[in-house]
Tab-separated table of C-alpha atoms in Angstrom:
chain	number	residue	atom	x	y	z
F	137	MET	CA	-0.672	-6.035	-12.947
F	138	ALA	CA	0.781	-5.529	-9.514
F	139	GLY	CA	0.814	-8.489	-7.150
F	140	ASN	CA	2.084	-7.159	-3.844
F	141	ILE	CA	-1.298	-7.771	-2.175
F	142	PRO	CA	-4.189	-10.005	-3.308
F	143	ALA	CA	-6.195	-8.751	-6.306
F	144	VAL	CA	-4.667	-5.284	-6.139
F	145	GLY	CA	-5.053	-4.979	-9.916
F	146	PHE	CA	-8.816	-5.528	-9.895
F	147	HIS	CA	-9.677	-1.823	-9.671
F	148	ASP	CA	-7.703	-1.085	-12.842
F	149	ALA	CA	-9.269	-4.075	-14.609
F	150	LEU	CA	-12.780	-2.997	-13.657
F	151	SER	CA	-12.068	0.579	-14.738
F	152	VAL	CA	-10.931	-0.607	-18.172
F	153	LEU	CA	-14.064	-2.684	-18.640
F	154	VAL	CA	-16.670	-0.180	-17.443
F	155	SER	CA	-15.064	2.522	-19.601
F	156	GLY	CA	-15.845	0.389	-22.651
F	157	HIS	CA	-12.347	-0.818	-23.483
F	158	THR	CA	-10.945	-4.308	-23.969
F	159	LEU	CA	-8.749	-5.552	-21.139
F	160	LEU	CA	-5.410	-7.151	-21.992
F	161	ALA	CA	-4.183	-8.308	-18.606
F	162	LYS	CA	-0.827	-9.702	-17.597
F	163	PRO	CA	-1.217	-10.862	-13.980
F	164	SER	CA	1.713	-10.689	-11.614
F	165	SER	CA	3.512	-13.954	-10.940
F	166	ASP	CA	2.825	-13.209	-7.255
F	167	ASP	CA	-0.947	-13.146	-7.815
F	168	PRO	CA	-1.706	-15.386	-10.812
F	169	LEU	CA	-4.903	-17.039	-9.565
F	170	LEU	CA	-7.115	-14.674	-7.586
F	171	ILE	CA	-7.363	-11.960	-10.243
F	172	ARG	CA	-8.361	-14.609	-12.801
F	173	ALA	CA	-10.987	-15.978	-10.421
F	174	LEU	CA	-12.431	-12.519	-9.777
F	175	LEU	CA	-12.667	-11.717	-13.467
F	176	ALA	CA	-14.253	-15.118	-14.117
F	177	ARG	CA	-16.833	-14.279	-11.470
F	178	LEU	CA	-17.377	-10.904	-13.142
F	179	ILE	CA	-18.151	-12.714	-16.401
F	180	GLU	CA	-20.699	-14.858	-14.558
F	181	ILE	CA	-22.388	-11.662	-13.383
F	182	GLU	CA	-22.172	-9.974	-16.798
F	183	PRO	CA	-21.512	-12.517	-19.589
F	184	GLU	CA	-20.912	-9.786	-22.191
F	185	PHE	CA	-17.593	-9.020	-20.498
F	186	LYS	CA	-16.243	-12.352	-21.772
F	187	ASP	CA	-15.246	-10.924	-25.156
F	188	TYR	CA	-13.515	-7.969	-23.497
F	189	ILE	CA	-11.193	-9.837	-21.117
F	190	HIS	CA	-7.980	-11.409	-22.385
F	191	PHE	CA	-5.000	-12.695	-20.426
F	192	VAL	CA	-1.745	-12.229	-22.317
F	193	GLU	CA	1.972	-12.779	-21.857
F	194	ARG	CA	2.994	-9.786	-23.974
F	195	LEU	CA	1.398	-6.358	-24.176
F	196	ASN	CA	2.844	-5.218	-27.498
F	197	GLU	CA	-0.536	-4.660	-29.156
F	198	SER	CA	-2.122	-2.429	-26.527
F	199	ASP	CA	-3.373	1.058	-27.367
F	200	ALA	CA	-2.699	2.321	-23.829
F	201	TYR	CA	-1.006	1.047	-20.705
F	202	ILE	CA	-1.531	1.022	-16.965
F	203	ALA	CA	1.546	-0.387	-15.259
F	204	THR	CA	2.662	-0.603	-11.655
F	205	GLY	CA	6.126	-1.430	-10.392
F	206	SER	CA	9.087	-0.298	-8.382
F	207	ASP	CA	10.856	2.989	-9.031
F	208	ASN	CA	13.410	1.006	-11.023
F	209	THR	CA	10.944	-0.895	-13.224
F	210	ALA	CA	8.980	2.316	-13.787
F	211	ARG	CA	11.972	3.696	-15.691
F	212	TYR	CA	11.730	0.765	-18.092
F	213	PHE	CA	7.967	1.164	-18.398
F	214	HIS	CA	8.432	4.823	-19.321
F	215	TYR	CA	10.944	3.810	-21.983
F	216	TYR	CA	8.911	0.997	-23.543
F	217	PHE	CA	5.484	2.637	-23.305
F	218	ALA	CA	6.486	6.239	-24.017
F	219	LYS	CA	4.746	6.375	-27.404
F	220	LYS	CA	1.355	5.272	-26.069
F	221	PRO	CA	-0.976	6.869	-23.498
F	222	ASN	CA	-0.015	5.493	-20.113
F	223	ILE	CA	-0.311	5.589	-16.361
F	224	ILE	CA	2.879	4.319	-14.765
F	225	ARG	CA	2.927	3.989	-11.003
F	226	LYS	CA	6.035	3.879	-8.839
F	227	ASN	CA	6.675	2.898	-5.233
F	228	ARG	CA	4.441	4.589	-2.699
F	229	THR	CA	3.590	3.972	0.917
F	230	SER	CA	1.295	5.457	3.540
F	231	VAL	CA	1.834	7.284	6.807
F	232	ALA	CA	-0.091	8.130	9.955
F	233	ALA	CA	0.069	11.144	12.236
F	234	LEU	CA	-0.684	10.777	15.941
F	235	THR	CA	-1.485	13.423	18.534
F	236	GLY	CA	-1.024	11.219	21.593
F	237	ASP	CA	-4.738	11.515	22.425
F	238	GLU	CA	-5.950	8.603	20.305
F	239	THR	CA	-8.422	6.176	21.846
F	240	ARG	CA	-7.695	2.479	22.195
F	241	ASP	CA	-10.096	1.769	19.324
F	242	GLU	CA	-8.301	4.263	17.085
F	243	LEU	CA	-4.941	2.701	17.896
F	244	ARG	CA	-6.358	-0.774	17.248
F	245	ALA	CA	-7.618	0.437	13.874
F	246	LEU	CA	-4.181	1.901	13.148
F	247	GLY	CA	-2.763	-1.555	13.805
F	248	THR	CA	-4.935	-2.849	10.973
F	249	ASP	CA	-3.688	-0.077	8.684
F	250	ILE	CA	-0.126	-1.156	9.467
F	251	LEU	CA	-0.394	-4.940	9.517
F	252	GLN	CA	-3.168	-5.955	7.115
F	253	CYS	CA	-1.673	-7.891	4.179
F	254	PHE	CA	1.532	-7.954	6.255
F	255	GLY	CA	2.262	-4.335	5.369
F	256	LEU	CA	2.926	-5.103	1.707
F	257	GLY	CA	0.461	-2.649	0.149
F	258	CYS	CA	1.028	0.959	-0.841
F	259	ARG	CA	-1.922	1.870	1.395
F	260	ASN	CA	-0.338	0.184	4.411
F	261	VAL	CA	1.028	2.588	7.002
F	262	SER	CA	4.783	2.070	7.197
F	263	LYS	CA	5.608	5.187	9.205
F	264	VAL	CA	3.960	7.235	11.941
F	265	PHE	CA	4.654	10.815	12.918
F	266	VAL	CA	4.386	11.138	16.694
F	267	PRO	CA	4.722	13.968	19.229
F	268	SER	CA	8.195	14.155	20.746
F	269	GLY	CA	8.458	11.792	23.707
F	270	TYR	CA	5.595	9.588	22.496
F	271	ASP	CA	5.157	6.350	24.460
F	272	PHE	CA	4.248	3.321	22.321
F	273	THR	CA	2.924	1.323	25.289
F	274	GLY	CA	-0.717	2.258	24.662
F	275	PHE	CA	-0.434	1.409	20.982
F	276	TYR	CA	1.095	-1.981	21.705
F	277	GLN	CA	-1.607	-2.738	24.269
F	278	ALA	CA	-4.291	-1.845	21.731
F	279	ILE	CA	-2.993	-4.331	19.140
F	280	GLU	CA	-1.998	-7.185	21.452
F	281	ASP	CA	-5.028	-9.250	20.388
F	282	MET	CA	-3.592	-9.338	16.844
F	283	ALA	CA	-0.534	-11.306	17.939
F	284	ASP	CA	-1.737	-14.785	16.940
F	285	ASP	CA	-2.200	-13.741	13.314
F	286	TYR	CA	1.479	-12.832	13.038
F	287	VAL	CA	3.548	-14.874	15.483
F	288	HIS	CA	2.188	-18.065	13.903
F	289	HIS	CA	2.793	-16.951	10.325
F	290	HIS	CA	6.280	-18.267	9.699
F	291	LYS	CA	7.257	-15.982	6.813
F	292	TYR	CA	6.171	-12.851	8.646
F	293	PHE	CA	7.709	-13.982	11.922
F	294	ASN	CA	10.992	-14.867	10.209
F	295	ASN	CA	11.159	-11.251	9.040
F	296	TYR	CA	10.398	-10.060	12.558
F	297	GLU	CA	13.133	-12.206	14.113
F	298	TYR	CA	15.640	-11.193	11.450
F	299	ASN	CA	15.001	-7.459	11.854
F	300	LYS	CA	15.028	-7.751	15.627
F	301	SER	CA	18.398	-9.508	15.545
F	302	ILE	CA	19.822	-6.785	13.295
F	303	TYR	CA	18.676	-4.074	15.697
F	304	LEU	CA	20.058	-5.931	18.700
F	305	VAL	CA	23.439	-6.642	17.110
F	306	ASN	CA	23.785	-3.061	15.877
F	307	ARG	CA	22.347	-1.615	19.096
F	308	VAL	CA	19.612	0.258	17.269
F	309	ALA	CA	17.087	1.713	19.703
F	310	HIS	CA	13.649	0.197	19.144
F	311	SER	CA	10.385	-0.810	20.787
F	312	ASP	CA	9.070	-4.362	20.576
F	313	ASN	CA	5.838	-6.146	21.469
F	314	GLY	CA	6.784	-9.594	20.215
F	315	PHE	CA	5.587	-9.208	16.617
F	316	LEU	CA	6.012	-5.556	15.564
F	317	LEU	CA	9.136	-3.459	15.977
F	318	ALA	CA	9.145	0.344	16.068
F	319	THR	CA	12.274	2.370	15.441
F	320	GLU	CA	12.962	6.025	14.749
F	321	SER	CA	13.803	6.760	11.120
F	322	GLU	CA	13.315	9.475	8.537
F	323	ALA	CA	12.746	6.806	5.862
F	324	LEU	CA	9.161	6.366	4.701
F	325	VAL	CA	9.339	2.684	3.788
F	326	SER	CA	10.007	0.193	6.558
F	327	PRO	CA	10.887	-3.513	6.380
F	328	ILE	CA	8.185	-6.115	6.988
F	329	SER	CA	7.449	-6.326	10.748
F	330	VAL	CA	8.937	-2.860	11.356
F	331	LEU	CA	7.178	0.469	11.881
F	332	HIS	CA	9.193	3.638	11.422
F	333	TYR	CA	8.381	6.687	13.495
F	334	GLN	CA	9.484	10.303	13.411
F	335	PRO	CA	8.890	12.779	16.251
F	336	TYR	CA	7.511	16.269	15.641
F	337	ASP	CA	7.240	19.338	17.875
F	338	SER	CA	4.611	21.403	16.071
F	339	LEU	CA	1.786	21.068	13.577
F	340	GLU	CA	3.771	23.164	11.110
F	341	GLU	CA	6.719	20.777	11.380
F	342	LEU	CA	4.398	17.801	10.886
F	343	LYS	CA	2.780	19.277	7.783
F	344	GLY	CA	6.189	20.203	6.396
F	345	SER	CA	7.546	16.686	6.860
F	346	ILE	CA	4.551	15.129	5.126
F	347	GLY	CA	4.603	17.736	2.371
F	348	GLN	CA	8.252	17.025	1.570
F	349	SER	CA	7.361	13.418	0.766
F	350	GLU	CA	3.994	14.036	-0.873
F	351	GLU	CA	5.017	12.362	-4.146
F	352	LYS	CA	5.880	9.145	-2.295
F	353	ILE	CA	2.823	8.979	-0.017
F	354	GLN	CA	-0.358	7.164	-1.022
F	355	CYS	CA	-2.487	7.859	2.072
F	356	VAL	CA	-2.300	9.839	5.291
F	357	VAL	CA	-4.165	8.489	8.315
F	358	ALA	CA	-4.906	10.923	11.137
F	359	LYS	CA	-7.520	12.442	13.421
F	360	PRO	CA	-9.650	15.119	11.706
F	361	GLU	CA	-8.519	17.822	14.139
F	362	LEU	CA	-5.025	17.758	12.651
F	363	HIS	CA	-6.542	19.172	9.434
F	364	LEU	CA	-4.198	17.223	7.165
F	365	ALA	CA	-5.419	17.487	3.578
F	366	GLY	CA	-7.093	14.317	2.331
F	367	SER	CA	-6.421	12.378	5.522
F	368	LEU	CA	-8.356	9.199	6.283
F	369	PRO	CA	-9.723	7.980	9.623
F	370	PHE	CA	-7.875	5.200	11.414
F	371	GLY	CA	-8.698	1.794	9.980
F	372	ALA	CA	-9.708	3.109	6.549
F	373	ALA	CA	-6.386	2.947	4.708
F	374	GLN	CA	-6.999	-0.510	3.251
F	375	SER	CA	-10.663	0.126	2.397
F	376	PRO	CA	-10.563	2.346	-0.703
F	377	GLY	CA	-13.722	3.234	-2.571
F	378	LEU	CA	-14.159	3.063	-6.329
F	379	SER	CA	-13.168	6.722	-6.686
F	380	ASP	CA	-10.028	6.394	-4.537
F	381	TYR	CA	-7.588	6.222	-7.418
F	382	ALA	CA	-3.988	5.154	-6.836
F	383	ASP	CA	-1.502	8.040	-6.818
F	384	GLY	CA	-4.415	10.471	-7.113
F	385	ILE	CA	-4.627	9.878	-10.875
F	386	ASP	CA	-8.216	9.545	-12.093
F	387	THR	CA	-8.081	6.292	-14.047
F	388	MET	CA	-11.556	6.736	-15.523
F	389	THR	CA	-10.727	10.194	-16.875
F	390	PHE	CA	-7.577	8.747	-18.444
F	391	LEU	CA	-9.472	5.839	-20.009
F	392	SER	CA	-12.305	8.061	-21.218
F	393	SER	CA	-9.801	10.159	-23.168
F	394	ILE	CA	-8.729	7.156	-25.254
F	395	ASP	CA	-10.638	6.496	-28.478
């Protein structure tokens, strides 16, 4: 199971159980307790699940696999699990597209999409596409009330200070509000405490840029009038529903195909 954000593997676990299969779970070392507590609570709600939930150290006896990791570990997963039905997920991240006409509430909600869980999830926005000449002042003003949650979290703030020092030493142009840095970059994934942005001059250019990275993008957050396929409203990136499957792969259809 993945462990980049709390209980991120619960959706897969629940899918396995409600599809009638037995769950052999290997929790991430980064999230060893919460997923166990949630599944224990699930057994309290439905005691019959007890015989279908097993925590294991090795997954050699599984009939099918759902595995999540980095692009590098995914290569090993493909090698080891190639002979069994599998879903193997690689690195993904999420992006937002701005028009420059967003309200303060929309920008505040975007701040949540970026910063919730310290930006560690694949549904966290790590990059925004902005109109050329975009001014980040309004965005920073909209999220200023979030400062206490981050400037007083020493691990997050250490990342912020480190990245800021790198930009200053290397004279990298950036914006800064005291807890979130923004710098122009074509890269999708940004370091913790950093938001990448990329200017665009037309809707066609915007759609082309997003389309080029479609295989690496989990979610797109934008206003409806941009007509970006499958886009979510601001603030919704970290609130997936039961049918919002990671990587767009229907986990229940996959599990239902296994005898």
